[in-house]
mmCIF file of C-alpha atoms in Angstrom:
data_model
loop_
_atom_site.group_PDB
_atom_site.id
_atom_site.type_symbol
_atom_site.label_atom_id
_atom_site.label_comp_id
_atom_site.label_asym_id
_atom_site.label_seq_id
_atom_site.Cartn_x
_atom_site.Cartn_y
_atom_site.Cartn_z
ATOM 1 C CA MET A 196 -44.098 52.094 28.756
ATOM 2 C CA SER A 197 -47.747 53.233 29.071
ATOM 3 C CA VAL A 198 -50.405 51.218 30.935
ATOM 4 C CA SER A 199 -52.290 50.468 27.712
ATOM 5 C CA SER A 200 -49.118 49.070 26.079
ATOM 6 C CA ARG A 201 -48.502 46.780 29.029
ATOM 7 C CA ILE A 202 -52.081 45.484 28.869
ATOM 8 C CA ARG A 203 -51.732 44.745 25.132
ATOM 9 C CA MET A 204 -48.464 42.818 25.696
ATOM 10 C CA GLN A 205 -50.062 40.673 28.427
ATOM 11 C CA VAL A 206 -53.008 39.845 26.169
ATOM 12 C CA VAL A 207 -50.666 38.768 23.340
ATOM 13 C CA ARG A 208 -48.619 36.593 25.713
ATOM 14 C CA SER A 209 -51.741 34.852 27.059
ATOM 15 C CA VAL A 210 -53.184 34.200 23.596
ATOM 16 C CA ALA A 211 -49.943 32.817 22.093
ATOM 17 C CA PRO A 212 -49.709 29.668 24.296
ATOM 18 C CA GLU A 213 -53.365 28.904 23.569
ATOM 19 C CA ALA A 214 -52.709 29.142 19.833
ATOM 20 C CA GLU A 215 -49.651 26.895 20.151
ATOM 21 C CA GLY A 216 -51.642 24.358 22.173
ATOM 22 C CA SER A 217 -54.420 24.370 19.603
ATOM 23 C CA ALA A 218 -51.918 23.840 16.779
ATOM 24 C CA SER A 219 -50.203 20.959 18.582
ATOM 25 C CA ALA A 220 -53.560 19.354 19.342
ATOM 26 C CA SER A 221 -54.544 19.632 15.679
ATOM 27 C CA ALA A 222 -51.234 18.073 14.620
ATOM 28 C CA ALA A 223 -51.680 15.204 17.074
ATOM 29 C CA SER A 224 -55.214 14.656 15.826
ATOM 30 C CA ALA A 225 -53.971 14.594 12.239
ATOM 31 C CA LYS A 226 -51.333 12.014 13.152
ATOM 32 C CA LEU A 227 -53.872 9.758 14.804
ATOM 33 C CA GLY A 228 -56.211 10.103 11.831
ATOM 34 C CA SER A 229 -53.494 9.197 9.348
ATOM 35 C CA HIS A 230 -53.044 5.771 10.953
ATOM 36 C CA THR A 231 -56.745 4.979 11.080
ATOM 37 C CA THR A 232 -57.857 2.128 8.829
ATOM 38 C CA GLY A 233 -61.221 0.537 8.252
ATOM 39 C CA VAL A 234 -63.131 3.805 8.797
ATOM 40 C CA ALA A 235 -62.778 7.316 7.457
ATOM 41 C CA ASP A 236 -59.663 9.266 8.445
ATOM 42 C CA SER A 237 -61.744 11.474 10.746
ATOM 43 C CA GLY A 238 -62.796 8.379 12.689
ATOM 44 C CA ARG A 239 -66.314 8.389 11.214
ATOM 45 C CA TRP A 240 -67.926 6.284 8.505
ATOM 46 C CA SER A 241 -67.799 8.688 5.557
ATOM 47 C CA THR A 242 -70.151 8.347 2.613
ATOM 48 C CA ARG A 243 -67.215 7.613 0.322
ATOM 49 C CA ARG A 244 -65.863 4.908 2.619
ATOM 50 C CA ILE A 245 -69.255 3.201 2.814
ATOM 51 C CA ALA A 246 -69.539 3.377 -0.979
ATOM 52 C CA MET A 247 -66.127 1.728 -1.392
ATOM 53 C CA TYR A 248 -67.078 -1.036 1.051
ATOM 54 C CA ALA A 249 -70.266 -1.614 -0.930
ATOM 55 C CA LEU A 250 -68.227 -1.792 -4.152
ATOM 56 C CA PHE A 251 -65.907 -4.424 -2.685
ATOM 57 C CA VAL A 252 -68.881 -6.410 -1.360
ATOM 58 C CA ALA A 253 -70.457 -6.350 -4.815
ATOM 59 C CA LEU A 254 -67.176 -7.494 -6.397
ATOM 60 C CA ALA A 255 -66.893 -10.324 -3.872
ATOM 61 C CA MET A 256 -70.460 -11.405 -4.642
ATOM 62 C CA VAL A 257 -69.840 -11.427 -8.386
ATOM 63 C CA THR A 258 -66.502 -13.239 -8.193
ATOM 64 C CA SER A 259 -67.936 -15.845 -5.817
ATOM 65 C CA PHE A 260 -70.033 -17.083 -8.735
ATOM 66 C CA ILE A 261 -66.983 -17.477 -11.002
ATOM 67 C CA GLU A 262 -66.133 -21.082 -10.215
ATOM 68 C CA PHE A 263 -63.873 -23.577 -11.983
ATOM 69 C CA PRO A 264 -61.827 -26.643 -10.969
ATOM 70 C CA ILE A 265 -58.102 -26.257 -10.315
ATOM 71 C CA THR A 266 -57.348 -29.889 -9.408
ATOM 72 C CA PRO A 267 -58.335 -33.217 -10.980
ATOM 73 C CA VAL A 268 -61.203 -33.369 -8.448
ATOM 74 C CA THR A 269 -63.693 -31.381 -10.512
ATOM 75 C CA TRP A 270 -66.405 -31.048 -7.854
ATOM 76 C CA LEU A 271 -64.062 -28.859 -5.803
ATOM 77 C CA LYS A 272 -64.148 -25.476 -7.511
ATOM 78 C CA TYR A 273 -62.028 -22.356 -7.099
ATOM 79 C CA ASP A 274 -63.486 -18.849 -6.979
ATOM 80 C CA PRO A 275 -61.459 -15.594 -6.764
ATOM 81 C CA SER A 276 -63.594 -13.841 -4.136
ATOM 82 C CA GLY A 277 -60.827 -14.279 -1.553
ATOM 83 C CA ILE A 278 -58.635 -11.934 -3.608
ATOM 84 C CA VAL A 279 -61.275 -9.207 -3.289
ATOM 85 C CA CYS A 280 -61.415 -9.719 0.490
ATOM 86 C CA LEU A 281 -57.625 -9.449 0.753
ATOM 87 C CA ILE A 282 -57.413 -6.273 -1.319
ATOM 88 C CA ALA A 283 -60.260 -4.673 0.649
ATOM 89 C CA GLY A 284 -58.372 -5.459 3.860
ATOM 90 C CA PHE A 285 -55.097 -4.049 2.552
ATOM 91 C CA ALA A 286 -56.775 -0.883 1.281
ATOM 92 C CA TYR A 287 -59.164 -0.144 4.170
ATOM 93 C CA GLY A 288 -58.148 -2.337 7.097
ATOM 94 C CA PRO A 289 -59.399 -5.418 8.981
ATOM 95 C CA ALA A 290 -62.942 -4.070 9.351
ATOM 96 C CA ALA A 291 -63.324 -3.883 5.593
ATOM 97 C CA ALA A 292 -61.895 -7.384 5.210
ATOM 98 C CA ALA A 293 -64.438 -8.748 7.698
ATOM 99 C CA ILE A 294 -67.398 -6.944 6.129
ATOM 100 C CA VAL A 295 -66.539 -8.015 2.589
ATOM 101 C CA SER A 296 -65.834 -11.602 3.697
ATOM 102 C CA VAL A 297 -69.236 -11.938 5.366
ATOM 103 C CA LEU A 298 -71.514 -9.987 3.033
ATOM 104 C CA GLY A 299 -69.848 -11.258 -0.121
ATOM 105 C CA PHE A 300 -71.331 -14.721 0.428
ATOM 106 C CA VAL A 301 -74.870 -13.648 1.370
ATOM 107 C CA PRO A 302 -76.361 -14.734 -2.005
ATOM 108 C CA HIS A 303 -75.112 -18.286 -1.407
ATOM 109 C CA MET A 304 -76.643 -18.529 2.063
ATOM 110 C CA PHE A 305 -80.075 -19.407 0.719
ATOM 111 C CA ALA A 306 -79.053 -22.292 -1.532
ATOM 112 C CA ASN A 307 -76.140 -23.671 0.477
ATOM 113 C CA PRO A 308 -76.089 -22.325 4.048
ATOM 114 C CA TRP A 309 -73.534 -24.778 5.441
ATOM 115 C CA GLY A 310 -71.120 -24.438 2.549
ATOM 116 C CA SER A 311 -71.520 -20.660 2.653
ATOM 117 C CA LEU A 312 -70.788 -20.593 6.375
ATOM 118 C CA LEU A 313 -67.566 -22.492 5.773
ATOM 119 C CA ALA A 314 -66.647 -20.171 2.891
ATOM 120 C CA VAL A 315 -67.202 -17.128 5.122
ATOM 121 C CA LEU A 316 -64.992 -18.563 7.869
ATOM 122 C CA VAL A 317 -62.207 -19.343 5.391
ATOM 123 C CA ALA A 318 -62.413 -15.833 3.911
ATOM 124 C CA LEU A 319 -62.341 -14.251 7.383
ATOM 125 C CA PHE A 320 -59.314 -16.228 8.553
ATOM 126 C CA LEU A 321 -57.552 -15.425 5.283
ATOM 127 C CA SER A 322 -58.170 -11.698 4.968
ATOM 128 C CA VAL A 323 -58.548 -10.312 8.503
ATOM 129 C CA PRO A 324 -55.166 -11.525 9.891
ATOM 130 C CA ALA A 325 -53.495 -10.431 6.646
ATOM 131 C CA ALA A 326 -55.032 -6.959 6.994
ATOM 132 C CA PHE A 327 -53.939 -6.695 10.656
ATOM 133 C CA ILE A 328 -50.347 -7.589 9.780
ATOM 134 C CA TYR A 329 -50.254 -5.246 6.779
ATOM 135 C CA ARG A 330 -51.611 -2.407 8.933
ATOM 136 C CA LYS A 331 -48.598 -2.870 11.246
ATOM 137 C CA ILE A 332 -46.028 -3.469 8.470
ATOM 138 C CA ARG A 333 -47.071 -1.412 5.457
ATOM 139 C CA THR A 334 -44.467 -2.794 3.053
ATOM 140 C CA ARG A 335 -44.429 -5.514 0.419
ATOM 141 C CA LYS A 336 -42.746 -7.718 3.008
ATOM 142 C CA GLY A 337 -45.607 -7.043 5.415
ATOM 143 C CA ALA A 338 -48.113 -7.892 2.710
ATOM 144 C CA ALA A 339 -46.304 -11.145 1.953
ATOM 145 C CA ILE A 340 -46.174 -12.114 5.638
ATOM 146 C CA GLY A 341 -49.838 -11.224 6.081
ATOM 147 C CA ILE A 342 -50.931 -13.268 3.083
ATOM 148 C CA LEU A 343 -48.834 -16.236 4.202
ATOM 149 C CA VAL A 344 -50.196 -16.185 7.766
ATOM 150 C CA GLY A 345 -53.748 -15.736 6.522
ATOM 151 C CA ALA A 346 -53.368 -18.556 3.990
ATOM 152 C CA VAL A 347 -52.089 -21.006 6.614
ATOM 153 C CA LEU A 348 -54.940 -20.133 8.988
ATOM 154 C CA ALA A 349 -57.492 -20.385 6.173
ATOM 155 C CA ILE A 350 -56.224 -23.840 5.161
ATOM 156 C CA VAL A 351 -56.497 -25.084 8.756
ATOM 157 C CA VAL A 352 -60.026 -23.673 9.056
ATOM 158 C CA ALA A 353 -61.012 -25.191 5.707
ATOM 159 C CA LEU A 354 -59.821 -28.676 6.694
ATOM 160 C CA VAL A 355 -61.342 -28.602 10.177
ATOM 161 C CA GLY A 356 -64.518 -27.051 8.806
ATOM 162 C CA ASN A 357 -64.860 -29.772 6.194
ATOM 163 C CA LEU A 358 -64.629 -32.420 8.901
ATOM 164 C CA ILE A 359 -67.529 -30.741 10.739
ATOM 165 C CA VAL A 360 -69.707 -29.309 7.974
ATOM 166 C CA THR A 361 -69.349 -31.719 5.034
ATOM 167 C CA PRO A 362 -70.926 -34.724 6.819
ATOM 168 C CA ILE A 363 -73.953 -32.512 7.553
ATOM 169 C CA TYR A 364 -74.800 -31.187 4.096
ATOM 170 C CA ALA A 365 -73.122 -33.788 1.856
ATOM 171 C CA HIS A 366 -74.520 -36.793 3.774
ATOM 172 C CA MET A 367 -71.060 -38.322 4.157
ATOM 173 C CA THR A 368 -69.603 -40.033 7.185
ATOM 174 C CA TYR A 369 -66.904 -38.372 9.249
ATOM 175 C CA GLN A 370 -64.495 -41.186 8.326
ATOM 176 C CA ALA A 371 -65.120 -40.647 4.606
ATOM 177 C CA VAL A 372 -64.374 -36.934 4.884
ATOM 178 C CA ALA A 373 -61.262 -37.557 7.009
ATOM 179 C CA ALA A 374 -59.972 -39.965 4.365
ATOM 180 C CA MET A 375 -60.154 -37.171 1.764
ATOM 181 C CA ILE A 376 -58.021 -34.657 3.653
ATOM 182 C CA LEU A 377 -54.542 -35.612 2.465
ATOM 183 C CA PRO A 378 -55.234 -36.784 -1.089
ATOM 184 C CA ILE A 379 -57.994 -34.294 -2.026
ATOM 185 C CA LEU A 380 -58.851 -31.452 0.371
ATOM 186 C CA LEU A 381 -55.353 -30.366 1.374
ATOM 187 C CA PRO A 382 -53.959 -30.123 -2.197
ATOM 188 C CA PHE A 383 -57.042 -28.192 -3.320
ATOM 189 C CA ASN A 384 -56.856 -25.664 -0.492
ATOM 190 C CA VAL A 385 -53.104 -25.195 -0.881
ATOM 191 C CA ALA A 386 -53.558 -24.550 -4.611
ATOM 192 C CA LYS A 387 -56.446 -22.183 -3.899
ATOM 193 C CA MET A 388 -54.458 -20.123 -1.381
ATOM 194 C CA ALA A 389 -51.422 -20.078 -3.672
ATOM 195 C CA ILE A 390 -53.506 -18.525 -6.459
ATOM 196 C CA HIS A 391 -55.001 -16.008 -4.023
ATOM 197 C CA ALA A 392 -51.539 -15.106 -2.726
ATOM 198 C CA VAL A 393 -49.826 -14.639 -6.089
ATOM 199 C CA ILE A 394 -52.589 -12.569 -7.683
ATOM 200 C CA THR A 395 -53.143 -10.414 -4.589
ATOM 201 C CA PHE A 396 -49.428 -9.735 -4.178
ATOM 202 C CA LEU A 397 -49.181 -8.639 -7.813
ATOM 203 C CA ILE A 398 -52.197 -6.318 -7.936
ATOM 204 C CA TYR A 399 -52.834 -4.996 -4.410
ATOM 205 C CA LYS A 400 -50.335 -2.120 -4.590
ATOM 206 C CA PRO A 401 -51.510 -0.586 -7.892
ATOM 207 C CA ILE A 402 -55.128 -0.811 -6.699
ATOM 208 C CA SER A 403 -54.300 0.702 -3.281
ATOM 209 C CA ASN A 404 -52.394 3.553 -4.949
ATOM 210 C CA LEU A 405 -55.326 4.205 -7.271
ATOM 211 C CA LEU A 406 -57.751 4.314 -4.356
ATOM 212 C CA SER A 407 -55.452 6.657 -2.403
ATOM 213 C CA LYS A 408 -55.241 9.118 -5.309
ATOM 214 C CA GLN A 409 -59.020 9.294 -5.482
ATOM 215 C CA GLN A 410 -59.406 10.164 -1.792
#
């Protein structure tokens, strides 16, 4: 074998491991990116991802104004904005759920700051835990568990929040609010979370699939 042939073989052998290492690094990077939620797959906030967040925020704002009673107590009104927060969390992760939950109620902050603060807290405790659980268990069972856990937490936050916030902006005594928990506030919040849960469970998968096809 000539000297030049030996040199060429050594160069090929030295380059091959580098190429293999680069390929394995790229594969590992792709794996990490595929599990990323809440931001773009590359780990950065892509223009498309920001646009989708803005769309969900706008939907949450609009649906927060669609209010109607669901119990005999007509001054307690249901709005479907929590469904939007849940679907955003399932589609894009806990960060999206948090952003949509907070920004979706900005228009209400000016007219009813205390009520809006409570609504934001309820939406956060509903959608963010649900999104965390669904990110770990990406099945219909995981979605059901996430919604259930989020609903229970949201109900607790709603009841405790009413005890703190309602006396401030509704000019009611703490005792009067506490007396409404079992006969009025608890049934309303259970009914509200049940509606959120059923509708979200029925529509989240088709919407997520549609969003995935467009990426």
